PDB file of C-alpha atoms in Angstrom:
ATOM      1  CA  MET I 157      27.183 -56.409 -47.509  1.00  0.00           C
ATOM      2  CA  ALA I 158      27.655 -52.859 -46.240  1.00  0.00           C
ATOM      3  CA  GLU I 159      31.096 -51.831 -45.021  1.00  0.00           C
ATOM      4  CA  LEU I 160      31.838 -49.934 -41.831  1.00  0.00           C
ATOM      5  CA  THR I 161      32.682 -46.410 -42.958  1.00  0.00           C
ATOM      6  CA  HIS I 162      34.659 -45.383 -39.872  1.00  0.00           C
ATOM      7  CA  LEU I 163      37.446 -47.941 -40.434  1.00  0.00           C
ATOM      8  CA  ASP I 164      40.291 -47.718 -42.930  1.00  0.00           C
ATOM      9  CA  PRO I 165      41.425 -50.818 -44.922  1.00  0.00           C
ATOM     10  CA  GLU I 166      43.675 -51.834 -42.018  1.00  0.00           C
ATOM     11  CA  GLY I 167      40.804 -51.603 -39.529  1.00  0.00           C
ATOM     12  CA  ARG I 168      41.934 -48.369 -37.856  1.00  0.00           C
ATOM     13  CA  PRO I 169      39.322 -45.768 -36.887  1.00  0.00           C
ATOM     14  CA  VAL I 170      39.022 -42.771 -39.227  1.00  0.00           C
ATOM     15  CA  MET I 171      36.738 -39.797 -39.542  1.00  0.00           C
ATOM     16  CA  VAL I 172      34.787 -40.156 -42.782  1.00  0.00           C
ATOM     17  CA  ASP I 173      35.639 -37.612 -45.487  1.00  0.00           C
ATOM     18  CA  VAL I 174      32.318 -35.985 -46.342  1.00  0.00           C
ATOM     19  CA  SER I 175      33.726 -33.189 -48.519  1.00  0.00           C
ATOM     20  CA  ALA I 176      32.377 -34.694 -51.764  1.00  0.00           C
ATOM     21  CA  LYS I 177      28.865 -35.242 -50.389  1.00  0.00           C
ATOM     22  CA  ALA I 178      26.088 -32.849 -51.342  1.00  0.00           C
ATOM     23  CA  VAL I 179      24.739 -30.429 -48.761  1.00  0.00           C
ATOM     24  CA  THR I 180      21.128 -31.404 -48.060  1.00  0.00           C
ATOM     25  CA  ARG I 181      18.481 -30.604 -45.496  1.00  0.00           C
ATOM     26  CA  ARG I 182      18.929 -33.082 -42.624  1.00  0.00           C
ATOM     27  CA  LEU I 183      16.449 -33.989 -39.933  1.00  0.00           C
ATOM     28  CA  ALA I 184      16.512 -36.690 -37.282  1.00  0.00           C
ATOM     29  CA  VAL I 185      14.059 -37.661 -34.567  1.00  0.00           C
ATOM     30  CA  ALA I 186      14.948 -39.939 -31.668  1.00  0.00           C
ATOM     31  CA  ALA I 187      13.107 -41.010 -28.534  1.00  0.00           C
ATOM     32  CA  GLY I 188      13.816 -42.908 -25.370  1.00  0.00           C
ATOM     33  CA  TYR I 189      12.660 -43.344 -21.814  1.00  0.00           C
ATOM     34  CA  LEU I 190      13.705 -43.585 -18.210  1.00  0.00           C
ATOM     35  CA  GLU I 191      11.871 -46.247 -16.212  1.00  0.00           C
ATOM     36  CA  LEU I 192      11.185 -45.117 -12.639  1.00  0.00           C
ATOM     37  CA  ASP I 193      10.330 -46.837  -9.386  1.00  0.00           C
ATOM     38  CA  GLU I 194       7.377 -45.631  -7.305  1.00  0.00           C
ATOM     39  CA  ALA I 195       9.341 -43.074  -5.281  1.00  0.00           C
ATOM     40  CA  ALA I 196      10.939 -41.459  -8.344  1.00  0.00           C
ATOM     41  CA  ALA I 197       7.615 -41.536 -10.205  1.00  0.00           C
ATOM     42  CA  GLU I 198       5.904 -39.763  -7.318  1.00  0.00           C
ATOM     43  CA  ALA I 199       8.657 -37.130  -7.203  1.00  0.00           C
ATOM     44  CA  LEU I 200       8.382 -36.541 -10.948  1.00  0.00           C
ATOM     45  CA  THR I 201       4.603 -36.231 -10.701  1.00  0.00           C
ATOM     46  CA  ARG I 202       4.947 -33.683  -7.865  1.00  0.00           C
ATOM     47  CA  GLY I 203       7.271 -31.581 -10.010  1.00  0.00           C
ATOM     48  CA  GLY I 204       9.812 -29.148  -8.589  1.00  0.00           C
ATOM     49  CA  GLY I 205      12.411 -30.039  -6.032  1.00  0.00           C
ATOM     50  CA  PRO I 206      15.712 -28.743  -4.709  1.00  0.00           C
ATOM     51  CA  LYS I 207      17.222 -28.746  -8.222  1.00  0.00           C
ATOM     52  CA  GLY I 208      14.192 -27.242  -9.987  1.00  0.00           C
ATOM     53  CA  ASP I 209      11.545 -28.646 -12.318  1.00  0.00           C
ATOM     54  CA  PRO I 210      12.876 -32.030 -13.552  1.00  0.00           C
ATOM     55  CA  TRP I 211      11.308 -31.791 -17.019  1.00  0.00           C
ATOM     56  CA  SER I 212      12.649 -28.287 -17.736  1.00  0.00           C
ATOM     57  CA  VAL I 213      16.170 -29.220 -16.722  1.00  0.00           C
ATOM     58  CA  ALA I 214      16.013 -32.483 -18.723  1.00  0.00           C
ATOM     59  CA  ARG I 215      14.892 -30.553 -21.810  1.00  0.00           C
ATOM     60  CA  LEU I 216      17.835 -28.149 -21.416  1.00  0.00           C
ATOM     61  CA  GLY I 217      20.150 -31.126 -20.939  1.00  0.00           C
ATOM     62  CA  ALA I 218      18.859 -32.662 -24.162  1.00  0.00           C
ATOM     63  CA  VAL I 219      19.657 -29.471 -26.089  1.00  0.00           C
ATOM     64  CA  GLY I 220      23.119 -29.435 -24.514  1.00  0.00           C
ATOM     65  CA  GLY I 221      23.646 -33.071 -25.516  1.00  0.00           C
ATOM     66  CA  VAL I 222      22.746 -32.245 -29.113  1.00  0.00           C
ATOM     67  CA  LYS I 223      25.164 -29.317 -29.182  1.00  0.00           C
ATOM     68  CA  ARG I 224      28.053 -31.341 -27.687  1.00  0.00           C
ATOM     69  CA  THR I 225      27.671 -34.537 -29.743  1.00  0.00           C
ATOM     70  CA  SER I 226      30.969 -34.188 -31.601  1.00  0.00           C
ATOM     71  CA  ASP I 227      32.720 -33.781 -28.220  1.00  0.00           C
ATOM     72  CA  LEU I 228      31.116 -36.979 -26.923  1.00  0.00           C
ATOM     73  CA  ILE I 229      31.406 -39.217 -29.991  1.00  0.00           C
ATOM     74  CA  PRO I 230      34.993 -39.215 -31.304  1.00  0.00           C
ATOM     75  CA  LEU I 231      34.289 -39.670 -35.024  1.00  0.00           C
ATOM     76  CA  ALA I 232      31.143 -37.537 -35.265  1.00  0.00           C
ATOM     77  CA  HIS I 233      31.491 -34.399 -37.379  1.00  0.00           C
ATOM     78  CA  PRO I 234      30.708 -31.073 -35.725  1.00  0.00           C
ATOM     79  CA  LEU I 235      27.486 -29.840 -37.321  1.00  0.00           C
ATOM     80  CA  ALA I 236      25.882 -26.417 -37.402  1.00  0.00           C
ATOM     81  CA  VAL I 237      22.630 -27.379 -35.705  1.00  0.00           C
ATOM     82  CA  GLU I 238      19.814 -25.080 -36.777  1.00  0.00           C
ATOM     83  CA  ALA I 239      16.936 -26.292 -34.612  1.00  0.00           C
ATOM     84  CA  VAL I 240      16.298 -28.575 -31.672  1.00  0.00           C
ATOM     85  CA  ASP I 241      12.833 -29.470 -30.444  1.00  0.00           C
ATOM     86  CA  VAL I 242      12.479 -31.461 -27.225  1.00  0.00           C
ATOM     87  CA  ILE I 243       9.185 -32.767 -25.911  1.00  0.00           C
ATOM     88  CA  HIS I 244       8.412 -35.056 -23.014  1.00  0.00           C
ATOM     89  CA  HIS I 245       5.683 -37.489 -22.079  1.00  0.00           C
ATOM     90  CA  TRP I 246       4.916 -39.080 -18.719  1.00  0.00           C
ATOM     91  CA  ASP I 247       3.360 -42.580 -18.785  1.00  0.00           C
ATOM     92  CA  PRO I 248       2.248 -43.133 -15.181  1.00  0.00           C
ATOM     93  CA  THR I 249       0.963 -46.647 -15.863  1.00  0.00           C
ATOM     94  CA  GLN I 250       4.375 -47.967 -16.927  1.00  0.00           C
ATOM     95  CA  ARG I 251       6.259 -45.305 -14.943  1.00  0.00           C
ATOM     96  CA  ARG I 252       8.183 -44.258 -18.032  1.00  0.00           C
ATOM     97  CA  ALA I 253       9.478 -40.730 -18.540  1.00  0.00           C
ATOM     98  CA  TRP I 254       9.820 -40.280 -22.309  1.00  0.00           C
ATOM     99  CA  LEU I 255      11.848 -37.707 -24.238  1.00  0.00           C
ATOM    100  CA  ARG I 256      11.663 -36.993 -27.957  1.00  0.00           C
ATOM    101  CA  VAL I 257      14.357 -34.916 -29.658  1.00  0.00           C
ATOM    102  CA  GLN I 258      14.119 -33.553 -33.196  1.00  0.00           C
ATOM    103  CA  VAL I 259      17.206 -31.945 -34.717  1.00  0.00           C
ATOM    104  CA  SER I 260      17.727 -30.294 -38.095  1.00  0.00           C
ATOM    105  CA  CYS I 261      20.478 -28.661 -40.122  1.00  0.00           C
ATOM    106  CA  GLU I 262      21.834 -28.257 -43.630  1.00  0.00           C
ATOM    107  CA  GLY I 263      24.901 -30.397 -44.029  1.00  0.00           C
ATOM    108  CA  ARG I 264      26.926 -33.110 -45.708  1.00  0.00           C
ATOM    109  CA  THR I 265      26.374 -35.771 -43.068  1.00  0.00           C
ATOM    110  CA  GLY I 266      23.481 -37.040 -41.011  1.00  0.00           C
ATOM    111  CA  ILE I 267      22.308 -35.644 -37.722  1.00  0.00           C
ATOM    112  CA  GLU I 268      21.065 -38.903 -36.176  1.00  0.00           C
ATOM    113  CA  MET I 269      23.830 -39.005 -33.568  1.00  0.00           C
ATOM    114  CA  GLU I 270      22.817 -35.543 -32.362  1.00  0.00           C
ATOM    115  CA  ALA I 271      19.204 -36.634 -31.869  1.00  0.00           C
ATOM    116  CA  LEU I 272      20.257 -39.815 -30.047  1.00  0.00           C
ATOM    117  CA  ALA I 273      22.796 -37.947 -27.900  1.00  0.00           C
ATOM    118  CA  GLY I 274      20.136 -35.380 -27.016  1.00  0.00           C
ATOM    119  CA  VAL I 275      17.713 -38.061 -25.852  1.00  0.00           C
ATOM    120  CA  SER I 276      20.397 -39.900 -23.893  1.00  0.00           C
ATOM    121  CA  VAL I 277      21.788 -36.817 -22.147  1.00  0.00           C
ATOM    122  CA  GLY I 278      18.297 -35.483 -21.437  1.00  0.00           C
ATOM    123  CA  LEU I 279      17.323 -38.756 -19.770  1.00  0.00           C
ATOM    124  CA  LEU I 280      20.582 -38.800 -17.797  1.00  0.00           C
ATOM    125  CA  VAL I 281      19.760 -35.300 -16.572  1.00  0.00           C
ATOM    126  CA  LEU I 282      16.310 -36.510 -15.521  1.00  0.00           C
ATOM    127  CA  TYR I 283      17.990 -39.368 -13.630  1.00  0.00           C
ATOM    128  CA  ASP I 284      20.243 -36.824 -11.926  1.00  0.00           C
ATOM    129  CA  MET I 285      17.225 -34.709 -10.974  1.00  0.00           C
ATOM    130  CA  LEU I 286      15.450 -37.701  -9.386  1.00  0.00           C
ATOM    131  CA  LYS I 287      18.329 -39.629  -7.804  1.00  0.00           C
ATOM    132  CA  ALA I 288      17.936 -37.768  -4.488  1.00  0.00           C
ATOM    133  CA  VAL I 289      14.693 -39.724  -4.099  1.00  0.00           C
ATOM    134  CA  SER I 290      15.737 -43.073  -5.587  1.00  0.00           C
ATOM    135  CA  HIS I 291      18.457 -44.762  -7.621  1.00  0.00           C
ATOM    136  CA  HIS I 292      16.036 -47.480  -8.771  1.00  0.00           C
ATOM    137  CA  MET I 293      15.720 -46.203 -12.332  1.00  0.00           C
ATOM    138  CA  SER I 294      16.651 -47.762 -15.670  1.00  0.00           C
ATOM    139  CA  LEU I 295      17.808 -45.780 -18.684  1.00  0.00           C
ATOM    140  CA  GLY I 296      16.729 -46.705 -22.171  1.00  0.00           C
ATOM    141  CA  PRO I 297      16.372 -47.799 -24.713  1.00  0.00           C
ATOM    142  CA  ALA I 298      16.802 -44.799 -26.992  1.00  0.00           C
ATOM    143  CA  ARG I 299      16.053 -45.235 -30.676  1.00  0.00           C
ATOM    144  CA  LEU I 300      16.031 -43.359 -33.951  1.00  0.00           C
ATOM    145  CA  LEU I 301      12.457 -42.808 -35.173  1.00  0.00           C
ATOM    146  CA  ARG I 302      13.003 -40.765 -38.315  1.00  0.00           C
ATOM    147  CA  LYS I 303      15.802 -39.563 -40.564  1.00  0.00           C
ATOM    148  CA  GLU I 304      15.512 -37.276 -43.582  1.00  0.00           C
ATOM    149  CA  GLY I 305      18.056 -36.114 -46.132  1.00  0.00           C
ATOM    150  CA  GLY I 306      21.208 -37.460 -47.613  1.00  0.00           C
ATOM    151  CA  LYS I 307      21.692 -40.378 -49.962  1.00  0.00           C
ATOM    152  CA  ARG I 308      19.143 -42.649 -48.254  1.00  0.00           C
ATOM    153  CA  GLY I 309      16.386 -40.034 -48.062  1.00  0.00           C
ATOM    154  CA  LEU I 310      13.508 -40.683 -45.690  1.00  0.00           C
ATOM    155  CA  ILE I 311      13.762 -43.519 -43.194  1.00  0.00           C
ATOM    156  CA  THR I 312      11.042 -44.120 -40.599  1.00  0.00           C
ATOM    157  CA  LEU I 313      11.402 -46.654 -37.817  1.00  0.00           C
ATOM    158  CA  PRO I 314       8.125 -47.272 -35.963  1.00  0.00           C
ATOM    159  CA  TRP I 315       8.435 -48.223 -32.293  1.00  0.00           C
ATOM    160  CA  ALA I 316       5.512 -50.025 -30.673  1.00  0.00           C
ATOM    161  CA  GLY I 317       4.696 -48.396 -27.347  1.00  0.00           C
ATOM    162  CA  CYS I 318       6.410 -45.121 -28.184  1.00  0.00           C
ATOM    163  CA  PRO I 319       4.050 -42.181 -27.647  1.00  0.00           C
ATOM    164  CA  TRP I 320       5.129 -40.560 -30.935  1.00  0.00           C
ATOM    165  CA  GLU I 321       4.906 -41.582 -34.574  1.00  0.00           C
ATOM    166  CA  PRO I 322       8.120 -41.521 -36.584  1.00  0.00           C
TER     167      PRO I 322
END
């Protein structure tokens, strides 16, 4: 059975010591969606509003979320992020606004939390952009689709209904 790495033998939270781990190329891809009601969906389809283009601002928010992950998650290591790619997809049938965030770096620890934080913050920004029209929106889920590098190597996690392959 795997042990929780962020707890010491007494059960207290600790930041994992990664100094002995090898530096490897790290990549993580996460995706998630915001489910909208009709009014919010119509506003998103129309595009710009008083706060600007919702998709552009959400994409910037996702990048900001990636960059601030170690500020948001207490035991996450600050990483020197080298690249962030954010793409979006609108599914009008299910009224789901999807975001996909891919993050990469060279480091001693994984970058999955950065990808997940990017998706989450980007979707929260989209919520903020649309809330003037409606608060009837649901956030999530957000999931890891792909992870590369480190001891475990490549991990892919297919998600039925997700517009992107892991």
